[in-house]
Amino acid sequence: MFRCSVRLVASALLSAMLTACASAPPAPVPSAAVSFRLPPASLGRTLAWQQRLQVTSQGRTQPPLDALLEADAQALRLALLGTGQTLARLEWDGRSLKAEQAAGWPKEIPAERVLSDMQLALWPLAALQAALPADATLADEGPLRVLRQHGTVVTTVRDAGSLHIELVNQALGYTLRIDSMPIEGATP
């Protein structure tokens, strides 16, 4: 059941990102966009969350998606659901990324982007900073985590507390609001 939950979260996130990209052309992206692929163990804790994802792109808010996220030292699993259907599933073990997307999933939002955004929002700052390319910086600035490339803000993550996160990807032109609820018996 946990594995299904994680797959649902991934699907919702992928769907949200795809909807954002499909609705209008994205803003210019730095030539070598920052992407994270850290090992699951670098999270330093386990997660089992049910999530509600809300994507806004080009001023339009999409219908919410449900997601299930599970992470431990061995793997991260995400499942995304929308309109009662599994839209995408993602599993990352630190070596290989396995992704399944429903027909019609936007190609503009690959599983790698979903994984990277999740890690940017949830992983410890020091682990992320160690993986940055030379032309990028990442810092916690008050309630914001700010990712810059070539001195330009690419993405911000606002931790609104109580498991509420807002990720704004300026490069791709979308905002993702994530409301999480720990699954009983799991670590928040």
mmCIF file of C-alpha atoms in Angstrom:
data_model
loop_
_atom_site.group_PDB
_atom_site.id
_atom_site.type_symbol
_atom_site.label_atom_id
_atom_site.label_comp_id
_atom_site.label_asym_id
_atom_site.label_seq_id
_atom_site.Cartn_x
_atom_site.Cartn_y
_atom_site.Cartn_z
ATOM 1 C CA MET A 1 0.000 0.000 0.000
ATOM 2 C CA PHE A 2 2.898 2.365 0.796
ATOM 3 C CA ARG A 3 4.376 1.762 -2.635
ATOM 4 C CA CYS A 4 1.065 2.675 -4.259
ATOM 5 C CA SER A 5 0.884 5.837 -2.161
ATOM 6 C CA VAL A 6 4.321 6.957 -3.203
ATOM 7 C CA ARG A 7 3.524 6.319 -6.820
ATOM 8 C CA LEU A 8 0.404 8.435 -6.554
ATOM 9 C CA VAL A 9 2.342 11.426 -5.258
ATOM 10 C CA ALA A 10 4.797 11.226 -8.126
ATOM 11 C CA SER A 11 1.984 11.107 -10.634
ATOM 12 C CA ALA A 12 0.307 14.172 -9.176
ATOM 13 C CA LEU A 13 3.517 16.135 -9.163
ATOM 14 C CA LEU A 14 4.383 15.135 -12.696
ATOM 15 C CA SER A 15 0.899 15.961 -13.853
ATOM 16 C CA ALA A 16 1.029 19.343 -12.201
ATOM 17 C CA MET A 17 4.350 20.209 -13.738
ATOM 18 C CA LEU A 18 3.264 19.019 -17.140
ATOM 19 C CA THR A 19 0.114 21.098 -17.006
ATOM 20 C CA ALA A 20 2.193 24.117 -16.098
ATOM 21 C CA CYS A 21 4.543 23.614 -19.024
ATOM 22 C CA ALA A 22 1.819 22.846 -21.530
ATOM 23 C CA SER A 23 -0.253 25.953 -20.854
ATOM 24 C CA ALA A 24 2.272 28.517 -22.086
ATOM 25 C CA PRO A 25 5.857 28.749 -23.242
ATOM 26 C CA PRO A 26 8.253 28.726 -20.291
ATOM 27 C CA ALA A 27 10.474 31.629 -19.404
ATOM 28 C CA PRO A 28 14.087 31.326 -20.546
ATOM 29 C CA VAL A 29 15.996 28.708 -18.595
ATOM 30 C CA PRO A 30 19.689 28.933 -17.805
ATOM 31 C CA SER A 31 21.686 26.868 -20.286
ATOM 32 C CA ALA A 32 22.496 24.152 -17.752
ATOM 33 C CA ALA A 33 19.505 24.022 -15.386
ATOM 34 C CA VAL A 34 20.342 22.708 -11.919
ATOM 35 C CA SER A 35 19.035 19.228 -11.258
ATOM 36 C CA PHE A 36 19.402 17.046 -8.173
ATOM 37 C CA ARG A 37 19.756 13.254 -8.028
ATOM 38 C CA LEU A 38 20.897 12.642 -4.483
ATOM 39 C CA PRO A 39 20.841 9.166 -2.944
ATOM 40 C CA PRO A 40 17.746 8.482 -0.814
ATOM 41 C CA ALA A 41 19.907 7.896 2.271
ATOM 42 C CA SER A 42 21.108 11.538 2.122
ATOM 43 C CA LEU A 43 17.615 12.623 3.257
ATOM 44 C CA GLY A 44 18.640 11.389 6.708
ATOM 45 C CA ARG A 45 15.162 10.258 7.748
ATOM 46 C CA THR A 46 12.157 8.293 6.572
ATOM 47 C CA LEU A 47 8.971 9.816 5.173
ATOM 48 C CA ALA A 48 5.520 8.431 4.520
ATOM 49 C CA TRP A 49 3.184 11.224 3.488
ATOM 50 C CA GLN A 50 -0.139 11.629 1.785
ATOM 51 C CA GLN A 51 -0.148 14.898 -0.133
ATOM 52 C CA ARG A 52 -2.445 17.285 -1.957
ATOM 53 C CA LEU A 53 -0.712 19.124 -4.804
ATOM 54 C CA GLN A 54 -1.979 22.325 -6.366
ATOM 55 C CA VAL A 55 -0.259 23.712 -9.452
ATOM 56 C CA THR A 56 -0.617 27.221 -10.789
ATOM 57 C CA SER A 57 0.852 28.129 -14.148
ATOM 58 C CA GLN A 58 0.360 31.234 -16.258
ATOM 59 C CA GLY A 59 -2.186 32.509 -13.730
ATOM 60 C CA ARG A 60 -4.346 29.384 -13.920
ATOM 61 C CA THR A 61 -4.770 27.001 -11.014
ATOM 62 C CA GLN A 62 -5.160 23.378 -12.016
ATOM 63 C CA PRO A 63 -7.415 20.853 -10.251
ATOM 64 C CA PRO A 64 -5.608 19.401 -7.230
ATOM 65 C CA LEU A 65 -3.751 16.110 -7.441
ATOM 66 C CA ASP A 66 -3.304 13.552 -4.716
ATOM 67 C CA ALA A 67 0.090 12.035 -4.085
ATOM 68 C CA LEU A 68 1.686 9.421 -1.933
ATOM 69 C CA LEU A 69 5.325 9.809 -0.979
ATOM 70 C CA GLU A 70 7.524 7.271 0.749
ATOM 71 C CA ALA A 71 11.241 7.683 1.327
ATOM 72 C CA ASP A 72 13.763 5.709 3.330
ATOM 73 C CA ALA A 73 17.501 5.005 3.073
ATOM 74 C CA GLN A 74 16.962 2.593 0.157
ATOM 75 C CA ALA A 75 14.465 4.377 -2.093
ATOM 76 C CA LEU A 76 12.096 7.233 -2.756
ATOM 77 C CA ARG A 77 8.714 6.271 -4.182
ATOM 78 C CA LEU A 78 6.059 8.665 -5.417
ATOM 79 C CA ALA A 79 2.630 8.128 -6.922
ATOM 80 C CA LEU A 80 0.389 10.826 -8.402
ATOM 81 C CA LEU A 81 -3.376 10.547 -8.805
ATOM 82 C CA GLY A 82 -5.865 12.730 -10.562
ATOM 83 C CA THR A 83 -9.537 12.203 -11.345
ATOM 84 C CA GLY A 84 -9.368 8.777 -9.724
ATOM 85 C CA GLN A 85 -6.567 7.539 -11.985
ATOM 86 C CA THR A 86 -2.878 6.948 -11.438
ATOM 87 C CA LEU A 87 -1.132 9.549 -13.568
ATOM 88 C CA ALA A 88 2.478 8.751 -12.758
ATOM 89 C CA ARG A 89 4.732 6.612 -10.603
ATOM 90 C CA LEU A 90 8.339 7.218 -9.750
ATOM 91 C CA GLU A 91 10.940 5.168 -7.892
ATOM 92 C CA TRP A 92 14.517 6.329 -7.227
ATOM 93 C CA ASP A 93 17.052 4.077 -5.496
ATOM 94 C CA GLY A 94 20.086 6.332 -5.898
ATOM 95 C CA ARG A 95 21.244 4.524 -9.040
ATOM 96 C CA SER A 96 18.270 4.238 -11.359
ATOM 97 C CA LEU A 97 15.083 6.198 -11.803
ATOM 98 C CA LYS A 98 12.040 4.188 -12.805
ATOM 99 C CA ALA A 99 9.059 6.172 -13.994
ATOM 100 C CA GLU A 100 5.688 5.272 -15.441
ATOM 101 C CA GLN A 101 3.373 7.929 -16.797
ATOM 102 C CA ALA A 102 -0.150 7.634 -18.083
ATOM 103 C CA ALA A 103 -0.761 8.256 -21.764
ATOM 104 C CA GLY A 104 -0.954 11.960 -22.357
ATOM 105 C CA TRP A 105 1.504 12.881 -19.634
ATOM 106 C CA PRO A 106 3.359 15.986 -20.847
ATOM 107 C CA LYS A 107 6.845 15.188 -22.086
ATOM 108 C CA GLU A 108 7.910 18.663 -20.943
ATOM 109 C CA ILE A 109 7.876 17.439 -17.345
ATOM 110 C CA PRO A 110 10.149 14.432 -17.074
ATOM 111 C CA ALA A 111 10.469 12.277 -13.973
ATOM 112 C CA GLU A 112 13.933 13.753 -13.416
ATOM 113 C CA ARG A 113 12.386 17.224 -12.887
ATOM 114 C CA VAL A 114 9.900 15.859 -10.365
ATOM 115 C CA LEU A 115 12.671 14.085 -8.446
ATOM 116 C CA SER A 116 14.830 17.207 -8.471
ATOM 117 C CA ASP A 117 12.022 19.472 -7.191
ATOM 118 C CA MET A 118 11.171 17.002 -4.430
ATOM 119 C CA GLN A 119 14.765 16.847 -3.298
ATOM 120 C CA LEU A 120 15.145 20.628 -3.422
ATOM 121 C CA ALA A 121 12.104 20.993 -1.166
ATOM 122 C CA LEU A 122 12.791 18.168 1.292
ATOM 123 C CA TRP A 123 16.499 17.292 1.462
ATOM 124 C CA PRO A 124 18.948 18.871 3.941
ATOM 125 C CA LEU A 125 20.595 22.068 2.697
ATOM 126 C CA ALA A 126 24.158 20.778 3.130
ATOM 127 C CA ALA A 127 23.500 17.657 1.013
ATOM 128 C CA LEU A 128 22.015 19.789 -1.769
ATOM 129 C CA GLN A 129 24.816 22.372 -1.651
ATOM 130 C CA ALA A 130 27.437 19.623 -2.009
ATOM 131 C CA ALA A 131 25.789 18.533 -5.277
ATOM 132 C CA LEU A 132 25.566 21.993 -6.902
ATOM 133 C CA PRO A 133 27.434 22.834 -10.100
ATOM 134 C CA ALA A 134 30.008 25.649 -9.851
ATOM 135 C CA ASP A 135 27.631 28.227 -11.395
ATOM 136 C CA ALA A 136 24.862 27.708 -8.820
ATOM 137 C CA THR A 137 24.186 28.632 -5.199
ATOM 138 C CA LEU A 138 21.576 27.502 -2.713
ATOM 139 C CA ALA A 139 20.836 29.197 0.590
ATOM 140 C CA ASP A 140 18.142 29.314 3.217
ATOM 141 C CA GLU A 141 17.080 32.954 3.475
ATOM 142 C CA GLY A 142 14.554 33.189 6.295
ATOM 143 C CA PRO A 143 11.527 31.086 5.349
ATOM 144 C CA LEU A 144 12.817 30.698 1.762
ATOM 145 C CA ARG A 145 15.240 28.264 0.215
ATOM 146 C CA VAL A 146 16.637 30.093 -2.822
ATOM 147 C CA LEU A 147 18.344 28.370 -5.758
ATOM 148 C CA ARG A 148 20.311 30.657 -8.070
ATOM 149 C CA GLN A 149 22.167 29.867 -11.256
ATOM 150 C CA HIS A 150 24.475 32.402 -12.882
ATOM 151 C CA GLY A 151 23.283 34.786 -10.139
ATOM 152 C CA THR A 152 19.631 34.536 -11.258
ATOM 153 C CA VAL A 153 16.916 33.085 -9.015
ATOM 154 C CA VAL A 154 15.733 29.849 -10.627
ATOM 155 C CA THR A 155 13.567 28.337 -7.893
ATOM 156 C CA THR A 156 12.371 29.272 -4.421
ATOM 157 C CA VAL A 157 10.881 26.991 -1.814
ATOM 158 C CA ARG A 158 8.839 28.455 1.027
ATOM 159 C CA ASP A 159 8.315 26.266 4.053
ATOM 160 C CA ALA A 160 4.999 27.504 5.407
ATOM 161 C CA GLY A 161 5.245 25.159 8.396
ATOM 162 C CA SER A 162 3.072 22.257 9.455
ATOM 163 C CA LEU A 163 4.039 20.292 6.330
ATOM 164 C CA HIS A 164 2.991 23.000 3.858
ATOM 165 C CA ILE A 165 5.470 23.904 1.121
ATOM 166 C CA GLU A 166 5.272 26.256 -1.851
ATOM 167 C CA LEU A 167 7.793 25.734 -4.650
ATOM 168 C CA VAL A 168 8.042 28.454 -7.301
ATOM 169 C CA ASN A 169 9.986 27.464 -10.396
ATOM 170 C CA GLN A 170 10.639 30.770 -12.156
ATOM 171 C CA ALA A 171 12.576 29.056 -14.943
ATOM 172 C CA LEU A 172 9.634 26.861 -15.996
ATOM 173 C CA GLY A 173 6.871 29.237 -14.880
ATOM 174 C CA TYR A 174 4.914 27.220 -12.327
ATOM 175 C CA THR A 175 4.065 27.267 -8.631
ATOM 176 C CA LEU A 176 3.471 24.046 -6.753
ATOM 177 C CA ARG A 177 1.759 24.063 -3.358
ATOM 178 C CA ILE A 178 2.238 20.864 -1.393
ATOM 179 C CA ASP A 179 0.108 20.109 1.654
ATOM 180 C CA SER A 180 1.374 16.964 3.380
ATOM 181 C CA MET A 181 -0.020 14.770 6.082
ATOM 182 C CA PRO A 182 2.110 12.020 7.645
ATOM 183 C CA ILE A 183 0.702 8.559 7.257
ATOM 184 C CA GLU A 184 0.008 6.966 10.654
ATOM 185 C CA GLY A 185 3.102 5.468 12.227
ATOM 186 C CA ALA A 186 5.503 7.356 9.936
ATOM 187 C CA THR A 187 8.014 10.063 10.783
ATOM 188 C CA PRO A 188 6.841 13.601 9.859
#
